[in-house]
Amino acid sequence: KPRAPPHLHGWFLDTHKRVFRALLTSETRTVLELGSWYGASTRWLAEACPRATVFAVDWWDDAFILDEQADHYETMGRRKLRAMLDRHPLWDTFRANLWDLRDRVVPLRMATVEGVDFLKRHAIVPDVVYIDADHHYDACKRDIEACVAAFPTAVLVGDDYGHYDDVRRAVTEVAQKHGKEVHVDQNHCWAFAHIDGITGRNFRPQPPASSSFASLLDDFKATK
């Protein structure tokens, strides 16, 4: 049993719960989570799907957060972030938070795309994938693309659509490429799904008209 005390810190909000309640069913058996932090979302998903196994993929690496991801936590401040990680190390605290659900929560301490490949190699197909790991454009897009390619039948859900331009760009570009409909709840939680409700909107991303016009103009100039 982990020696660290529980500390369930996180940002799993009503917008996330609303989207998942619309998508999870009594038939949900496997959930894949990319990016788990201290496990607040992991616990909610496991409790919402009592017959499902939740695979949680994360490095749970305190130094990596401080060195490579600190810009994700600007509202907290680097000093406060460091103090929390010193007091509540990610890996030990995650395990303490989920210890009572250890028979259904499987932590995979590896890169997110490696976690996707791990499930695929073992013929494990998630019903739902929650993407909330690296919010930088290249990494976020890589996670989404990997999940679309590996699990074409899974419903993808993600976080921070309206909070990070990189996330919004990655989501819309992948959706446009693969013809996916996007639902965004309160400009925050997104899903490749159609969900009816007064707090969200459904749309299919289209290429910007200005970009299309610019491309046509360039082609016209090239023929002159």
CSV table of N, CA and C in Angstrom, one decimal, residues 93-187:
chain,number,residue,atom,x,y,z
A,93,THR,N,1.0,9.6,-4.6
A,93,THR,CA,-0.3,10.1,-4.2
A,93,THR,C,-1.4,9.6,-5.1
A,94,PHE,N,-1.2,9.5,-6.4
A,94,PHE,CA,-2.2,8.9,-7.3
A,94,PHE,C,-2.5,7.5,-6.9
A,95,ARG,N,-1.5,6.7,-6.5
A,95,ARG,CA,-1.8,5.3,-6.1
A,95,ARG,C,-2.6,5.3,-4.8
A,96,ALA,N,-2.3,6.3,-3.9
A,96,ALA,CA,-3.0,6.3,-2.6
A,96,ALA,C,-4.5,6.7,-2.9
A,97,ASN,N,-4.7,7.7,-3.8
A,97,ASN,CA,-6.0,8.1,-4.1
A,97,ASN,C,-6.9,7.0,-4.7
A,98,LEU,N,-6.3,6.1,-5.5
A,98,LEU,CA,-7.0,5.1,-6.2
A,98,LEU,C,-6.9,3.7,-5.6
A,99,TRP,N,-6.3,3.6,-4.4
A,99,TRP,CA,-6.0,2.3,-3.9
A,99,TRP,C,-7.2,1.4,-3.7
A,100,ASP,N,-8.3,2.0,-3.3
A,100,ASP,CA,-9.5,1.2,-3.1
A,100,ASP,C,-10.1,0.7,-4.4
A,101,LEU,N,-9.7,1.3,-5.5
A,101,LEU,CA,-10.2,0.9,-6.8
A,101,LEU,C,-9.1,0.1,-7.7
A,102,ARG,N,-8.1,-0.4,-7.0
A,102,ARG,CA,-6.9,-0.9,-7.7
A,102,ARG,C,-7.3,-2.2,-8.5
A,103,ASP,N,-8.4,-2.8,-8.2
A,103,ASP,CA,-8.8,-4.0,-9.0
A,103,ASP,C,-9.4,-3.6,-10.4
A,104,ARG,N,-9.7,-2.3,-10.5
A,104,ARG,CA,-10.3,-1.8,-11.8
A,104,ARG,C,-9.6,-0.7,-12.5
A,105,VAL,N,-8.7,-0.1,-11.7
A,105,VAL,CA,-7.9,1.0,-12.3
A,105,VAL,C,-6.4,0.5,-12.5
A,106,VAL,N,-6.0,0.6,-13.8
A,106,VAL,CA,-4.7,0.0,-14.2
A,106,VAL,C,-3.8,1.2,-14.6
A,107,PRO,N,-2.9,1.6,-13.8
A,107,PRO,CA,-2.0,2.7,-14.1
A,107,PRO,C,-0.8,2.2,-15.1
A,108,LEU,N,-0.6,2.9,-16.1
A,108,LEU,CA,0.5,2.6,-17.1
A,108,LEU,C,1.4,3.8,-17.1
A,109,ARG,N,2.6,3.6,-16.4
A,109,ARG,CA,3.5,4.7,-16.3
A,109,ARG,C,4.4,4.8,-17.5
A,110,MET,N,3.9,5.5,-18.5
A,110,MET,CA,4.6,5.6,-19.8
A,110,MET,C,4.1,6.8,-20.6
A,111,ALA,N,4.7,7.1,-21.7
A,111,ALA,CA,4.2,8.1,-22.6
A,111,ALA,C,2.8,7.8,-23.1
A,112,THR,N,2.1,8.8,-23.4
A,112,THR,CA,0.7,8.6,-23.8
A,112,THR,C,0.5,7.7,-25.0
A,113,VAL,N,1.4,8.0,-26.0
A,113,VAL,CA,1.3,7.3,-27.3
A,113,VAL,C,1.7,5.8,-27.1
A,114,GLU,N,2.6,5.6,-26.1
A,114,GLU,CA,3.0,4.3,-25.8
A,114,GLU,C,1.9,3.5,-25.1
A,115,GLY,N,1.1,4.2,-24.3
A,115,GLY,CA,-0.1,3.6,-23.7
A,115,GLY,C,-1.1,3.2,-24.7
A,116,VAL,N,-1.3,4.1,-25.7
A,116,VAL,CA,-2.2,3.7,-26.8
A,116,VAL,C,-1.7,2.5,-27.5
A,117,ASP,N,-0.5,2.4,-27.8
A,117,ASP,CA,0.1,1.2,-28.5
A,117,ASP,C,0.0,0.0,-27.6
A,118,PHE,N,0.2,0.2,-26.3
A,118,PHE,CA,0.1,-1.0,-25.4
A,118,PHE,C,-1.3,-1.6,-25.4
A,119,LEU,N,-2.3,-0.8,-25.4
A,119,LEU,CA,-3.7,-1.4,-25.5
A,119,LEU,C,-3.9,-2.0,-26.8
A,120,LYS,N,-3.4,-1.4,-27.9
A,120,LYS,CA,-3.7,-1.9,-29.2
A,120,LYS,C,-3.0,-3.2,-29.4
A,121,ARG,N,-1.7,-3.3,-28.9
A,121,ARG,CA,-1.0,-4.6,-29.0
A,121,ARG,C,-1.6,-5.7,-28.2
A,122,HIS,N,-2.3,-5.4,-27.1
A,122,HIS,CA,-3.0,-6.4,-26.3
A,122,HIS,C,-4.4,-6.6,-26.7
A,123,ALA,N,-4.8,-6.0,-27.8
A,123,ALA,CA,-6.2,-6.2,-28.3
A,123,ALA,C,-7.2,-5.7,-27.4
A,124,ILE,N,-6.9,-4.6,-26.6
A,124,ILE,CA,-7.8,-4.0,-25.7
A,124,ILE,C,-8.4,-2.7,-26.4
A,125,VAL,N,-9.7,-2.7,-26.6
A,125,VAL,CA,-10.3,-1.6,-27.3
A,125,VAL,C,-11.2,-0.8,-26.4
A,126,PRO,N,-10.8,0.4,-26.1
A,126,PRO,CA,-11.6,1.2,-25.2
A,126,PRO,C,-12.9,1.7,-25.8
A,127,ASP,N,-13.9,1.8,-25.0
A,127,ASP,CA,-15.2,2.4,-25.4
A,127,ASP,C,-15.1,3.9,-25.5
A,128,VAL,N,-14.4,4.5,-24.5
A,128,VAL,CA,-14.2,5.9,-24.4
A,128,VAL,C,-12.7,6.2,-24.1
A,129,VAL,N,-12.2,7.3,-24.7
A,129,VAL,CA,-10.9,7.7,-24.4
A,129,VAL,C,-10.9,9.2,-23.9
A,130,TYR,N,-10.3,9.5,-22.8
A,130,TYR,CA,-10.3,10.8,-22.2
A,130,TYR,C,-8.9,11.4,-22.4
A,131,ILE,N,-8.7,12.4,-23.2
A,131,ILE,CA,-7.4,13.0,-23.5
A,131,ILE,C,-7.2,14.3,-22.7
A,132,ASP,N,-6.3,14.2,-21.8
A,132,ASP,CA,-6.0,15.4,-20.9
A,132,ASP,C,-4.6,15.4,-20.5
A,133,ALA,N,-3.7,15.2,-21.4
A,133,ALA,CA,-2.3,15.2,-21.1
A,133,ALA,C,-1.6,16.5,-21.5
A,134,ASP,N,-0.5,16.3,-22.3
A,134,ASP,CA,0.2,17.5,-22.8
A,134,ASP,C,-0.7,18.4,-23.6
A,135,HIS,N,-0.8,19.7,-23.3
A,135,HIS,CA,-1.7,20.6,-24.1
A,135,HIS,C,-0.9,21.4,-25.1
A,136,HIS,N,0.3,21.1,-25.3
A,136,HIS,CA,1.1,21.8,-26.4
A,136,HIS,C,0.6,21.1,-27.7
A,137,TYR,N,0.6,21.9,-28.8
A,137,TYR,CA,0.0,21.6,-30.1
A,137,TYR,C,0.5,20.2,-30.6
A,138,ASP,N,1.8,20.0,-30.8
A,138,ASP,CA,2.3,18.8,-31.4
A,138,ASP,C,1.9,17.6,-30.6
A,139,ALA,N,2.1,17.7,-29.3
A,139,ALA,CA,1.8,16.5,-28.4
A,139,ALA,C,0.3,16.2,-28.4
A,140,CYS,N,-0.5,17.3,-28.2
A,140,CYS,CA,-1.9,17.1,-28.2
A,140,CYS,C,-2.5,16.5,-29.5
A,141,LYS,N,-2.0,17.0,-30.6
A,141,LYS,CA,-2.5,16.4,-31.9
A,141,LYS,C,-2.0,15.0,-32.1
A,142,ARG,N,-0.8,14.7,-31.6
A,142,ARG,CA,-0.2,13.4,-31.7
A,142,ARG,C,-1.1,12.4,-30.9
A,143,ASP,N,-1.5,12.8,-29.7
A,143,ASP,CA,-2.4,11.9,-28.9
A,143,ASP,C,-3.7,11.7,-29.6
A,144,ILE,N,-4.3,12.7,-30.1
A,144,ILE,CA,-5.6,12.6,-30.8
A,144,ILE,C,-5.5,11.7,-32.0
A,145,GLU,N,-4.5,12.0,-32.8
A,145,GLU,CA,-4.3,11.2,-34.0
A,145,GLU,C,-4.1,9.7,-33.7
A,146,ALA,N,-3.3,9.5,-32.7
A,146,ALA,CA,-3.0,8.1,-32.3
A,146,ALA,C,-4.2,7.3,-31.9
A,147,CYS,N,-5.1,8.0,-31.1
A,147,CYS,CA,-6.3,7.4,-30.7
A,147,CYS,C,-7.3,7.1,-31.8
A,148,VAL,N,-7.4,8.1,-32.7
A,148,VAL,CA,-8.3,7.9,-33.9
A,148,VAL,C,-7.8,6.7,-34.7
A,149,ALA,N,-6.5,6.6,-34.9
A,149,ALA,CA,-6.0,5.5,-35.7
A,149,ALA,C,-6.1,4.2,-35.1
A,150,ALA,N,-5.8,4.1,-33.8
A,150,ALA,CA,-5.8,2.8,-33.0
A,150,ALA,C,-7.2,2.3,-32.7
A,151,PHE,N,-8.1,3.3,-32.4
A,151,PHE,CA,-9.4,2.9,-31.8
A,151,PHE,C,-10.5,3.6,-32.6
A,152,PRO,N,-10.7,3.3,-33.8
A,152,PRO,CA,-11.7,4.0,-34.7
A,152,PRO,C,-13.1,4.0,-34.1
A,153,THR,N,-13.5,3.0,-33.3
A,153,THR,CA,-14.8,2.9,-32.7
A,153,THR,C,-15.0,3.6,-31.4
A,154,ALA,N,-13.9,4.0,-30.8
A,154,ALA,CA,-14.0,4.7,-29.5
A,154,ALA,C,-14.4,6.1,-29.6
A,155,VAL,N,-15.1,6.6,-28.6
A,155,VAL,CA,-15.5,8.0,-28.5
A,155,VAL,C,-14.4,8.8,-27.8
A,156,LEU,N,-13.9,9.8,-28.5
A,156,LEU,CA,-12.8,10.6,-27.9
A,156,LEU,C,-13.4,11.8,-27.2
A,157,VAL,N,-12.9,12.1,-26.0
A,157,VAL,CA,-13.3,13.2,-25.1
A,157,VAL,C,-12.0,13.9,-24.7
A,158,GLY,N,-12.0,15.2,-24.6
A,158,GLY,CA,-10.8,15.9,-24.1
A,158,GLY,C,-11.1,17.2,-23.3
A,159,ASP,N,-10.1,17.8,-22.9
A,159,ASP,CA,-10.2,18.9,-21.9
A,159,ASP,C,-9.7,20.2,-22.6
A,160,ASP,N,-10.1,21.4,-22.0
A,160,ASP,CA,-9.5,22.7,-22.3
A,160,ASP,C,-9.5,23.1,-23.7
A,161,TYR,N,-10.6,22.9,-24.4
A,161,TYR,CA,-10.8,23.3,-25.8
A,161,TYR,C,-10.7,24.8,-25.9
A,162,GLY,N,-11.3,25.6,-25.0
A,162,GLY,CA,-11.3,27.0,-25.1
A,162,GLY,C,-10.2,27.7,-24.3
A,163,HIS,N,-9.5,26.9,-23.5
A,163,HIS,CA,-8.4,27.5,-22.6
A,163,HIS,C,-7.0,27.5,-23.3
A,164,TYR,N,-6.8,26.7,-24.3
A,164,TYR,CA,-5.5,26.6,-24.9
A,164,TYR,C,-5.7,26.7,-26.5
A,165,ASP,N,-5.1,27.6,-27.1
A,165,ASP,CA,-5.2,27.7,-28.6
A,165,ASP,C,-4.6,26.4,-29.2
A,166,ASP,N,-3.6,25.9,-28.6
A,166,ASP,CA,-3.0,24.7,-29.2
A,166,ASP,C,-3.9,23.5,-29.1
A,167,VAL,N,-4.7,23.4,-28.1
A,167,VAL,CA,-5.7,22.3,-28.0
A,167,VAL,C,-6.8,22.5,-29.0
A,168,ARG,N,-7.3,23.7,-29.1
A,168,ARG,CA,-8.4,24.0,-30.1
A,168,ARG,C,-7.9,23.7,-31.5
A,169,ARG,N,-6.7,24.1,-31.8
A,169,ARG,CA,-6.2,23.9,-33.1
A,169,ARG,C,-6.0,22.4,-33.4
A,170,ALA,N,-5.5,21.7,-32.5
A,170,ALA,CA,-5.3,20.2,-32.7
A,170,ALA,C,-6.6,19.5,-32.9
A,171,VAL,N,-7.6,19.8,-32.0
A,171,VAL,CA,-8.9,19.2,-32.1
A,171,VAL,C,-9.5,19.4,-33.5
A,172,THR,N,-9.6,20.7,-33.9
A,172,THR,CA,-10.3,21.0,-35.1
A,172,THR,C,-9.6,20.5,-36.3
A,173,GLU,N,-8.2,20.5,-36.3
A,173,GLU,CA,-7.5,19.9,-37.5
A,173,GLU,C,-7.7,18.4,-37.6
A,174,VAL,N,-7.7,17.7,-36.5
A,174,VAL,CA,-7.9,16.2,-36.6
A,174,VAL,C,-9.4,16.0,-37.0
A,175,ALA,N,-10.3,16.7,-36.4
A,175,ALA,CA,-11.7,16.5,-36.8
A,175,ALA,C,-12.0,16.8,-38.3
A,176,GLN,N,-11.4,17.9,-38.8
A,176,GLN,CA,-11.5,18.2,-40.2
A,176,GLN,C,-10.9,17.1,-41.1
A,177,LYS,N,-9.8,16.6,-40.7
A,177,LYS,CA,-9.1,15.6,-41.5
A,177,LYS,C,-9.9,14.3,-41.6
A,178,HIS,N,-10.5,13.9,-40.5
A,178,HIS,CA,-11.2,12.6,-40.4
A,178,HIS,C,-12.7,12.8,-40.5
A,179,GLY,N,-13.2,14.0,-40.8
A,179,GLY,CA,-14.6,14.2,-40.9
A,179,GLY,C,-15.4,13.9,-39.7
A,180,LYS,N,-14.9,14.4,-38.5
A,180,LYS,CA,-15.5,14.1,-37.2
A,180,LYS,C,-16.4,15.3,-36.8
A,181,GLU,N,-17.5,15.0,-36.3
A,181,GLU,CA,-18.3,16.1,-35.7
A,181,GLU,C,-17.8,16.3,-34.3
A,182,VAL,N,-17.8,17.6,-33.9
A,182,VAL,CA,-17.2,18.0,-32.6
A,182,VAL,C,-18.3,18.6,-31.7
A,183,HIS,N,-18.3,18.1,-30.5
A,183,HIS,CA,-19.2,18.8,-29.5
A,183,HIS,C,-18.3,19.5,-28.4
A,184,VAL,N,-18.6,20.7,-28.1
A,184,VAL,CA,-17.9,21.5,-27.1
A,184,VAL,C,-18.8,22.0,-26.1
A,185,ASP,N,-18.6,21.6,-24.8
A,185,ASP,CA,-19.5,22.0,-23.7
A,185,ASP,C,-18.9,23.2,-23.0
A,186,GLN,N,-19.6,24.3,-23.0
A,186,GLN,CA,-19.2,25.6,-22.3
A,186,GLN,C,-17.7,26.0,-22.7
A,187,ASN,N,-17.4,25.8,-24.0
A,187,ASN,CA,-16.1,26.1,-24.5
A,187,ASN,C,-15.0,25.5,-23.7
